[in-house]
Amino acid sequence: MAEESNSRPPSPPPRPGTPSNGLGYFSAPFERFVRDEISDWASGFTLLDTMETYFDSHIDLLQRQLSKQSDKLKMRAEEKINDVLKKDLFKLNKIKAPSGDLERELNKFKIKMTQRMTSLSAAWQSAKIIRTREKISFFIGVMSLLYTALIFGIAPQWIHIAYTLQAAYLLPMRAYQYKKRAWHYFLFDLCYYCTILNFVYIWFFPSNPALFVACYCLSHGSLASAVITWRNSLVFHDSDKVTSLFIHIYAPLTFTVIRHFYPGAEERFPALTEVPHLNPFRALLLSGILYCIWQLLYWKFVLINRRTKIESGQRTTSFSFLLNDKRGVIGRTLASVPTQYREASFMFGQLVYSVLTELPAVFLLYDSSFWSGAFLIFIFSVSVWNGGGFYIEVFGRKFERELEALRKELAEATSRSERSSPTLGPQSDDDLSTVAGSPDLGDKALPSVPSVTSLVSTPDSITPPELKKDQ
């Protein structure tokens, strides 16, 4: 008991003007009760401490990775600078010229070093900008998925508004990025045409049953199946992949909600009252008419009017992309068709593909909320599977390359340490004399080095002053 009482820290002396019972106006029994309550509450924070430790460790790991990447870039910069210094100083040492020529060489050297430092700084800043952009894309993608799930569960009547707001942000960004990369001919594809038709129906003609049927079939047909055809993947940090997945999966989600989960949908979208069930022939005919209108416009304004730019390679279309994709089934099939029939075969194949992908929506999905939900889960699962493959394969290969580079660095460090170890043979440096030319140290006594046991036996010699004060 004496040891326990001595091990406790001494309590601070009472302040002047305060009662001796410790809590002022409270009595001693109530003071013990308050202390017991505080101890009970303190024991309840173990879960919070565990969560804090978990997140602190992960944040610390992320900070270490970022600092490691920063150190790598700094080491590369230092190596580049040292290489330039060695080369240019070696050249300056060989120059035997008047002082004016030497000053000119020094000025050239300064300019070159300034340019190197500027390029390294620009590369460092661009890497930081790319990382920040990826973080923003990751944040927006994850929050979009979360808000979509919450809106679907709490207020499904807001889904079409969320669809419109996200498209108002993502589609202009897609147009800007594709125009910058000379990919803007992809913006004439069927998926963007269907997206525009969807917004025309939602906000301008909600009482038009023909437009509703065509948009429903195209959204559940060509757009939803494009997740499989174009191998869309859920990769949150890549804004391009997030935008592609949004275009292809949010349209069928919106029309599924309007058809099956929208409370009082007939008031907001009166076309539903006229289409309790789909007539297969009429539904395929309406969607086929809108598809043919798009195909004729695409053929005239892209494949005919812009043929020169496409054939010269200045612009890329979905047709040329799929034709050059020798790994895909479509690319191999088109390559086997004669050149003069490839465009017609491609357009006809797209029409057949569009009709075939609309059959589940016509015969099954429109009348069943269960199978509509299962269909959306299946399409979303494909994108998640593709995204998992992207992360594992791409980042796995990147990790392997980093490991290989680390092995090489360790091997080089080991070889340098072996070369820099002292030997009895002659050594040569830039401005250092050899060992043979050094003064004789045989008769001189070397200073004694303390042994490990002496250091261990005298802890006061290595104890920091702060610990001495505590002791």
C-alpha positions as a printed NumPy array, in Angstrom:
array([[  0.   ,   0.   ,   0.   ],
       [  2.87 ,   2.331,   0.733],
       [  4.392,   1.681,  -2.677],
       [  1.094,   2.327,  -4.409],
       [  0.605,   5.587,  -2.547],
       [  4.153,   6.669,  -3.332],
       [  3.772,   5.817,  -6.996],
       [  0.919,   8.26 ,  -7.431],
       [  1.863,  11.785,  -8.529],
       [  1.635,  14.363,  -5.755],
       [ -1.471,  16.482,  -5.804],
       [ -0.988,  20.209,  -6.368],
       [ -1.113,  22.407,  -3.296],
       [ -4.449,  24.116,  -2.658],
       [ -4.78 ,  27.604,  -4.046],
       [ -5.279,  30.398,  -1.588],
       [ -8.852,  31.372,  -0.995],
       [-10.289,  27.937,  -1.86 ],
       [-11.761,  25.49 ,   0.651],
       [ -9.758,  22.403,   1.605],
       [-12.381,  19.868,   0.486],
       [-11.202,  20.152,  -3.206],
       [-14.479,  21.015,  -4.933],
       [-15.415,  24.272,  -3.304],
       [-19.126,  24.161,  -2.517],
       [-19.47 ,  20.378,  -2.951],
       [-19.251,  18.015,  -0.039],
       [-16.674,  15.212,   0.207],
       [-19.134,  12.319,  -0.598],
       [-20.378,  14.14 ,  -3.661],
       [-16.775,  14.796,  -4.695],
       [-16.066,  11.035,  -4.657],
       [-19.259,  10.44 ,  -6.639],
       [-18.14 ,  12.92 ,  -9.312],
       [-14.708,  11.274,  -9.506],
       [-16.299,   7.835,  -9.918],
       [-18.522,   9.19 , -12.701],
       [-15.512,  10.714, -14.463],
       [-13.579,   7.44 , -14.235],
       [-16.545,   5.533, -15.675],
       [-16.846,   7.98 , -18.562],
       [-13.088,   7.802, -19.155],
       [-13.282,   4.028, -19.539],
       [-15.968,   4.502, -22.17 ],
       [-13.612,   6.333, -24.504],
       [-11.511,   3.254, -25.275],
       [-13.422,   2.678, -28.537],
       [-12.85 ,   6.272, -29.573],
       [ -9.165,   5.918, -28.731],
       [ -9.003,   2.76 , -30.839],
       [-10.641,   4.48 , -33.81 ],
       [ -8.341,   7.47 , -33.404],
       [ -5.311,   5.187, -33.342],
       [ -6.541,   3.38 , -36.449],
       [ -7.087,   6.539, -38.469],
       [ -3.904,   8.163, -37.145],
       [ -1.873,   5.169, -38.275],
       [ -3.392,   5.258, -41.764],
       [ -2.914,   9.001, -42.034],
       [  0.66 ,   8.591, -40.851],
       [  1.208,   5.877, -43.462],
       [ -0.151,   8.156, -46.186],
       [  2.079,  11.009, -45.006],
       [  5.111,   8.724, -45.057],
       [  4.309,   7.643, -48.606],
       [  3.944,  11.255, -49.736],
       [  7.179,  12.253, -48.016],
       [  8.917,   9.255, -49.589],
       [  7.755,  10.364, -53.038],
       [  8.919,  13.894, -52.265],
       [ 12.307,  12.614, -51.138],
       [ 12.651,  10.607, -54.337],
       [ 12.008,  13.678, -56.47 ],
       [ 14.428,  15.726, -54.379],
       [ 17.11 ,  13.038, -54.678],
       [ 16.643,  12.962, -58.444],
       [ 16.948,  16.728, -58.565],
       [ 20.129,  16.624, -56.492],
       [ 21.592,  13.909, -58.711],
       [ 20.831,  15.958, -61.822],
       [ 22.382,  19.039, -60.263],
       [ 25.473,  17.133, -59.185],
       [ 25.886,  15.641, -62.655],
       [ 25.64 ,  19.068, -64.245],
       [ 28.069,  20.521, -61.711],
       [ 30.614,  17.767, -62.281],
       [ 30.414,  18.008, -66.072],
       [ 30.541,  21.792, -66.237],
       [ 33.245,  22.165, -63.582],
       [ 35.331,  19.561, -65.359],
       [ 34.987,  21.581, -68.547],
       [ 35.903,  24.768, -66.702],
       [ 39.012,  23.143, -65.267],
       [ 40.164,  22.263, -68.779],
       [ 39.613,  25.78 , -70.071],
       [ 42.734,  27.868, -70.048],
       [ 41.442,  31.181, -71.275],
       [ 41.494,  34.798, -70.192],
       [ 39.26 ,  36.041, -67.394],
       [ 36.648,  37.364, -69.862],
       [ 36.096,  33.925, -71.379],
       [ 35.923,  32.454, -67.899],
       [ 33.213,  34.93 , -66.901],
       [ 31.235,  34.08 , -70.013],
       [ 31.499,  30.386, -69.216],
       [ 30.362,  31.062, -65.661],
       [ 27.369,  33.053, -66.907],
       [ 26.429,  30.22 , -69.278],
       [ 26.746,  27.787, -66.412],
       [ 24.469,  29.928, -64.214],
       [ 21.87 ,  30.185, -66.98 ],
       [ 21.953,  26.444, -67.534],
       [ 21.553,  25.75 , -63.816],
       [ 18.662,  28.2  , -63.619],
       [ 16.923,  26.458, -66.516],
       [ 17.461,  23.042, -64.927],
       [ 16.058,  24.209, -61.599],
       [ 13.083,  25.82 , -63.338],
       [ 12.278,  22.615, -65.243],
       [ 12.609,  20.525, -62.076],
       [ 10.372,  22.92 , -60.164],
       [  7.785,  22.846, -62.973],
       [  7.835,  19.033, -62.973],
       [  7.369,  18.996, -59.204],
       [  4.475,  21.44 , -59.37 ],
       [  2.791,  19.499, -62.203],
       [  3.037,  16.287, -60.163],
       [  1.415,  18.059, -57.199],
       [ -1.357,  19.437, -59.45 ],
       [ -2.051,  15.983, -60.871],
       [ -2.285,  14.488, -57.38 ],
       [ -4.646,  17.265, -56.278],
       [ -6.813,  16.754, -59.368],
       [ -7.021,  13.025, -58.69 ],
       [ -7.997,  13.665, -55.073],
       [-10.78 ,  16.013, -56.183],
       [-12.028,  13.464, -58.709],
       [-11.934,  10.719, -56.075],
       [-13.866,  12.887, -53.616],
       [-16.519,  13.855, -56.165],
       [-16.943,  10.273, -57.389],
       [-17.341,   8.763, -53.92 ],
       [-19.677,  11.51 , -52.705],
       [-21.756,  11.218, -55.881],
       [-22.208,   7.505, -55.27 ],
       [-23.133,   8.119, -51.629],
       [-25.621,  10.891, -52.388],
       [-27.205,   8.839, -55.174],
       [-27.803,   5.948, -52.779],
       [-29.207,   8.287, -50.122],
       [-31.489,  10.089, -52.587],
       [-32.754,   6.792, -53.997],
       [-33.612,   5.559, -50.502],
       [-34.954,   8.78 , -48.987],
       [-36.354,  10.895, -51.834],
       [-36.368,   9.097, -55.213],
       [-38.275,  11.998, -56.759],
       [-34.98 ,  13.925, -56.722],
       [-33.036,  11.407, -58.83 ],
       [-33.712,  13.164, -62.134],
       [-32.554,  16.449, -60.561],
       [-29.324,  14.822, -59.378],
       [-28.9  ,  13.411, -62.883],
       [-29.249,  16.89 , -64.381],
       [-26.927,  18.641, -61.914],
       [-24.127,  16.101, -62.296],
       [-24.443,  16.174, -66.078],
       [-24.234,  19.985, -65.987],
       [-20.81 ,  19.621, -64.371],
       [-19.39 ,  16.484, -65.991],
       [-20.447,  16.949, -69.627],
       [-18.882,  20.422, -70.113],
       [-15.702,  19.094, -68.485],
       [-15.768,  16.143, -70.883],
       [-16.248,  18.463, -73.88 ],
       [-13.333,  20.673, -72.783],
       [-10.97 ,  17.758, -72.151],
       [-11.841,  15.965, -75.384],
       [-11.511,  19.145, -77.43 ],
       [ -8.107,  19.734, -75.865],
       [ -6.982,  16.206, -76.811],
       [ -8.588,  16.32 , -80.289],
       [-11.04 ,  13.582, -79.243],
       [-14.153,  15.737, -79.63 ],
       [-15.533,  13.597, -82.465],
       [-16.409,  11.06 , -79.762],
       [-18.985,  13.581, -78.547],
       [-21.131,  12.77 , -81.607],
       [-21.639,   9.169, -80.441],
       [-25.02 ,   7.67 , -79.619],
       [-24.628,   7.922, -75.838],
       [-24.418,  11.741, -75.9  ],
       [-27.323,  11.9  , -78.348],
       [-29.435,   9.759, -75.978],
       [-28.391,  11.854, -72.986],
       [-29.611,  15.021, -74.706],
       [-32.905,  13.303, -75.592],
       [-33.319,  12.247, -71.96 ],
       [-33.027,  15.832, -70.737],
       [-35.375,  17.032, -73.481],
       [-37.996,  14.574, -72.253],
       [-37.453,  15.228, -68.518],
       [-37.58 ,  19.022, -68.67 ],
       [-39.489,  19.919, -71.851],
       [-41.803,  17.1  , -72.972],
       [-42.659,  14.943, -69.91 ],
       [-46.13 ,  14.241, -71.336],
       [-44.906,  12.844, -74.662],
       [-45.353,   9.035, -74.539],
       [-43.407,   8.337, -77.775],
       [-40.334,  10.208, -76.529],
       [-40.614,   8.501, -73.132],
       [-40.698,   5.017, -74.697],
       [-37.741,   5.786, -76.975],
       [-35.655,   7.243, -74.133],
       [-36.498,   4.33 , -71.837],
       [-35.501,   1.731, -74.434],
       [-32.309,   3.489, -75.543],
       [-31.212,   4.115, -71.938],
       [-31.687,   0.466, -70.953],
       [-30.304,  -0.754, -74.273],
       [-27.341,   0.935, -75.922],
       [-26.335,   3.117, -72.962],
       [-26.448,   0.448, -70.256],
       [-24.778,  -2.218, -72.403],
       [-21.948,   0.222, -73.245],
       [-20.602,  -0.417, -69.737],
       [-19.785,  -3.936, -70.944],
       [-18.89 ,  -3.059, -74.542],
       [-16.538,  -0.191, -73.721],
       [-15.281,  -1.816, -70.501],
       [-16.294,   1.093, -68.258],
       [-14.698,   0.855, -64.832],
       [-15.415,   2.422, -61.46 ],
       [-12.099,   4.21 , -60.874],
       [-12.828,   7.134, -58.589],
       [ -9.554,   9.035, -59.017],
       [ -9.891,   9.155, -62.827],
       [-12.424,  11.81 , -63.853],
       [-12.593,  10.473, -67.419],
       [-13.635,   6.993, -66.282],
       [-16.094,   8.428, -63.752],
       [-17.727,  10.559, -66.477],
       [-18.019,   7.624, -68.891],
       [-19.629,   5.461, -66.226],
       [-22.002,   8.273, -65.255],
       [-23.214,   8.718, -68.852],
       [-23.902,   5.024, -69.322],
       [-25.372,   4.019, -65.95 ],
       [-27.203,   7.085, -64.62 ],
       [-29.673,   7.21 , -67.534],
       [-31.104,   3.696, -66.927],
       [-31.116,   4.404, -63.189],
       [-33.145,   7.581, -63.698],
       [-35.733,   5.962, -65.972],
       [-35.992,   2.919, -63.709],
       [-36.801,   5.237, -60.804],
       [-39.34 ,   7.165, -62.897],
       [-41.036,   3.938, -63.964],
       [-41.017,   1.949, -60.699],
       [-39.961,   3.989, -57.652],
       [-41.046,   7.588, -58.23 ],
       [-43.926,   8.459, -55.86 ],
       [-46.786,   9.987, -57.856],
       [-44.834,   9.741, -61.11 ],
       [-47.94 ,  10.285, -63.261],
       [-48.266,  13.856, -61.976],
       [-44.689,  14.826, -62.817],
       [-44.421,  12.649, -65.96 ],
       [-47.919,  12.347, -67.477],
       [-46.659,  10.112, -70.294],
       [-46.691,   7.17 , -67.841],
       [-50.482,   7.178, -67.732],
       [-50.603,   6.426, -71.473],
       [-47.95 ,   3.669, -71.339],
       [-48.943,   1.156, -68.635],
       [-47.264,  -1.577, -70.681],
       [-44.886,  -1.552, -73.621],
       [-45.964,  -2.73 , -77.035],
       [-42.785,  -4.498, -78.25 ],
       [-43.167,  -3.604, -81.934],
       [-44.078,   0.038, -81.215],
       [-41.267,   0.44 , -78.65 ],
       [-38.578,  -0.977, -80.972],
       [-39.934,   1.076, -83.865],
       [-39.843,   4.371, -81.952],
       [-36.345,   3.802, -80.611],
       [-35.239,   2.6  , -84.059],
       [-36.506,   5.793, -85.698],
       [-34.554,   7.994, -83.284],
       [-31.523,   5.776, -83.788],
       [-31.72 ,   6.095, -87.584],
       [-31.988,   9.895, -87.304],
       [-28.792,   9.96 , -85.261],
       [-27.028,   7.531, -87.603],
       [-27.821,   9.613, -90.699],
       [-26.605,  12.799, -88.999],
       [-23.443,  11.038, -87.84 ],
       [-22.782,   9.625, -91.299],
       [-23.27 ,  13.007, -93.019],
       [-21.489,  15.401, -90.664],
       [-18.723,  13.12 , -89.366],
       [-17.963,  10.278, -91.744],
       [-18.51 ,  12.342, -94.938],
       [-17.748,  15.982, -94.125],
       [-14.758,  15.183, -91.843],
       [-13.417,  12.202, -93.768],
       [-10.119,  13.902, -94.643],
       [ -9.201,  14.645, -91.03 ],
       [-10.232,  11.173, -89.893],
       [ -8.266,   9.364, -92.589],
       [ -5.181,  11.504, -91.979],
       [ -5.239,  10.589, -88.285],
       [ -5.869,  14.137, -87.049],
       [ -9.2  ,  13.115, -85.512],
       [-10.393,   9.88 , -83.912],
       [-13.929,   8.504, -83.94 ],
       [-15.493,   5.476, -82.301],
       [-15.445,   3.735, -85.679],
       [-11.699,   4.275, -86.221],
       [-10.982,   3.405, -82.595],
       [-12.838,   0.091, -82.752],
       [-11.341,  -0.656, -86.167],
       [ -7.804,  -0.261, -84.819],
       [ -8.556,  -2.284, -81.682],
       [ -7.245,  -5.654, -82.857],
       [ -7.816,  -7.264, -79.456],
       [-11.598,  -6.725, -79.488],
       [-14.171,  -8.799, -81.328],
       [-15.536,  -5.746, -83.163],
       [-12.106,  -4.721, -84.394],
       [-11.265,  -8.198, -85.682],
       [-14.663,  -8.488, -87.368],
       [-14.358,  -5.115, -89.116],
       [-10.824,  -5.929, -90.236],
       [-12.152,  -8.982, -92.092],
       [-14.707,  -6.873, -94.04 ],
       [-13.587,  -5.242, -97.324],
       [-12.68 ,  -1.564, -96.955],
       [-15.521,  -0.195, -99.094],
       [-18.149,  -2.005, -96.972],
       [-16.775,  -1.338, -93.5  ],
       [-18.755,   1.811, -92.717],
       [-22.055,   0.33 , -93.893],
       [-21.34 ,  -2.886, -91.997],
       [-20.492,  -0.924, -88.872],
       [-23.711,   1.131, -89.017],
       [-25.845,  -1.916, -89.682],
       [-24.14 ,  -3.815, -86.872],
       [-24.8  ,  -0.94 , -84.494],
       [-28.499,  -0.988, -85.41 ],
       [-28.741,  -4.735, -84.76 ],
       [-26.804,  -4.337, -81.51 ],
       [-29.122,  -1.536, -80.382],
       [-32.253,  -3.611, -81.056],
       [-30.873,  -6.709, -79.328],
       [-29.854,  -4.815, -76.186],
       [-33.325,  -3.26 , -75.91 ],
       [-35.142,  -6.619, -75.799],
       [-34.737,  -7.139, -72.011],
       [-36.163,  -3.664, -71.357],
       [-39.122,  -4.259, -73.671],
       [-40.104,  -7.731, -72.501],
       [-38.966,  -7.832, -68.859],
       [-37.68 ,  -4.669, -67.191],
       [-40.582,  -2.312, -67.886],
       [-43.075,  -4.481, -66.008],
       [-40.839,  -5.676, -63.135],
       [-39.19 ,  -3.495, -60.525],
       [-37.309,  -6.522, -59.178],
       [-35.659,  -7.389, -62.476],
       [-34.988,  -3.716, -63.141],
       [-33.072,  -3.502, -59.876],
       [-31.231,  -6.733, -60.631],
       [-30.29 ,  -5.389, -64.068],
       [-28.831,  -2.195, -62.608],
       [-26.906,  -4.149, -59.966],
       [-25.466,  -6.392, -62.681],
       [-24.323,  -3.44 , -64.816],
       [-22.847,  -1.698, -61.794],
       [-21.094,  -4.908, -60.716],
       [-19.401,  -5.128, -64.113],
       [-18.028,  -1.611, -63.68 ],
       [-16.829,  -2.421, -60.158],
       [-15.126,  -5.593, -61.415],
       [-13.409,  -3.638, -64.192],
       [-12.332,  -0.995, -61.677],
       [-10.902,  -3.633, -59.351],
       [ -8.948,  -5.093, -62.249],
       [ -7.629,  -1.635, -63.097],
       [ -6.433,  -0.96 , -59.566],
       [ -4.87 ,  -4.374, -59.092],
       [ -3.214,  -4.656, -62.501],
       [ -2.091,  -1.065, -63.032],
       [ -1.061,  -0.293, -59.471],
       [  0.321,  -3.818, -59.068],
       [  2.625,  -3.311, -62.045],
       [  3.578,   0.118, -60.728],
       [  4.409,  -1.39 , -57.338],
       [  6.521,  -4.056, -59.018],
       [  8.457,  -1.391, -60.91 ],
       [  9.011,   0.545, -57.686],
       [ 10.266,  -2.595, -55.969],
       [ 12.637,  -3.286, -58.856],
       [ 13.921,   0.279, -58.694],
       [ 14.369,  -0.076, -54.936],
       [ 16.398,  -3.26 , -55.438],
       [ 18.627,  -1.466, -57.936],
       [ 19.096,   1.458, -55.54 ],
       [ 20.004,  -0.888, -52.705],
       [ 22.451,  -2.729, -54.94 ],
       [ 24.075,   0.535, -56.032],
       [ 24.252,   1.757, -52.432],
       [ 25.876,  -1.508, -51.385],
       [ 28.436,  -1.324, -54.18 ],
       [ 29.221,   2.312, -53.338],
       [ 29.691,   1.466, -49.666],
       [ 32.048,  -1.361, -50.585],
       [ 34.066,   0.908, -52.864],
       [ 34.2  ,   3.651, -50.248],
       [ 35.434,   1.295, -47.462],
       [ 39.091,   2.003, -46.405],
       [ 41.741,  -0.202, -48.004],
       [ 45.532,  -0.318, -47.842],
       [ 45.973,   0.001, -51.557],
       [ 46.448,   3.338, -53.3  ],
       [ 43.315,   5.381, -53.92 ],
       [ 42.842,   8.324, -56.243],
       [ 40.431,  11.247, -55.993],
       [ 40.088,  14.557, -57.754],
       [ 42.157,  16.718, -55.412],
       [ 43.27 ,  14.199, -52.76 ],
       [ 46.676,  12.576, -52.543],
       [ 47.137,   8.84 , -52.39 ],
       [ 47.67 ,   6.82 , -49.249],
       [ 51.279,   6.293, -50.196],
       [ 51.855,  10.035, -50.248],
       [ 50.231,  10.629, -46.87 ],
       [ 52.423,  11.18 , -43.787],
       [ 53.531,   8.168, -41.807],
       [ 51.1  ,   7.407, -39.011],
       [ 52.85 ,   4.317, -37.735],
       [ 54.559,   5.973, -34.773],
       [ 51.582,   8.051, -33.751],
       [ 49.083,   6.732, -31.262],
       [ 45.458,   6.765, -32.328],
       [ 42.877,   8.092, -29.885],
       [ 41.101,   5.409, -27.927],
       [ 37.509,   4.633, -28.846],
       [ 35.154,   3.795, -25.973],
       [ 33.766,   0.305, -26.078],
       [ 30.115,  -0.635, -26.168],
       [ 30.211,  -2.054, -22.654],
       [ 31.571,   1.19 , -21.27 ],
       [ 28.75 ,   3.106, -22.923],
       [ 26.169,   0.716, -21.533],
       [ 27.683,   0.767, -18.052],
       [ 27.592,   4.584, -17.888],
       [ 24.08 ,   5.616, -18.784],
       [ 24.583,   9.141, -17.446],
       [ 26.893,   9.862, -20.357],
       [ 24.19 ,   9.248, -22.934],
       [ 21.068,  10.285, -21.033],
       [ 19.421,  13.445, -22.384],
       [ 19.215,  16.396, -19.974],
       [ 15.415,  16.235, -19.986],
       [ 15.462,  12.659, -18.707],
       [ 17.998,  13.575, -16.061],
       [ 15.663,  16.232, -14.727],
       [ 12.782,  13.747, -14.62 ],
       [ 14.955,  11.226, -12.836]])
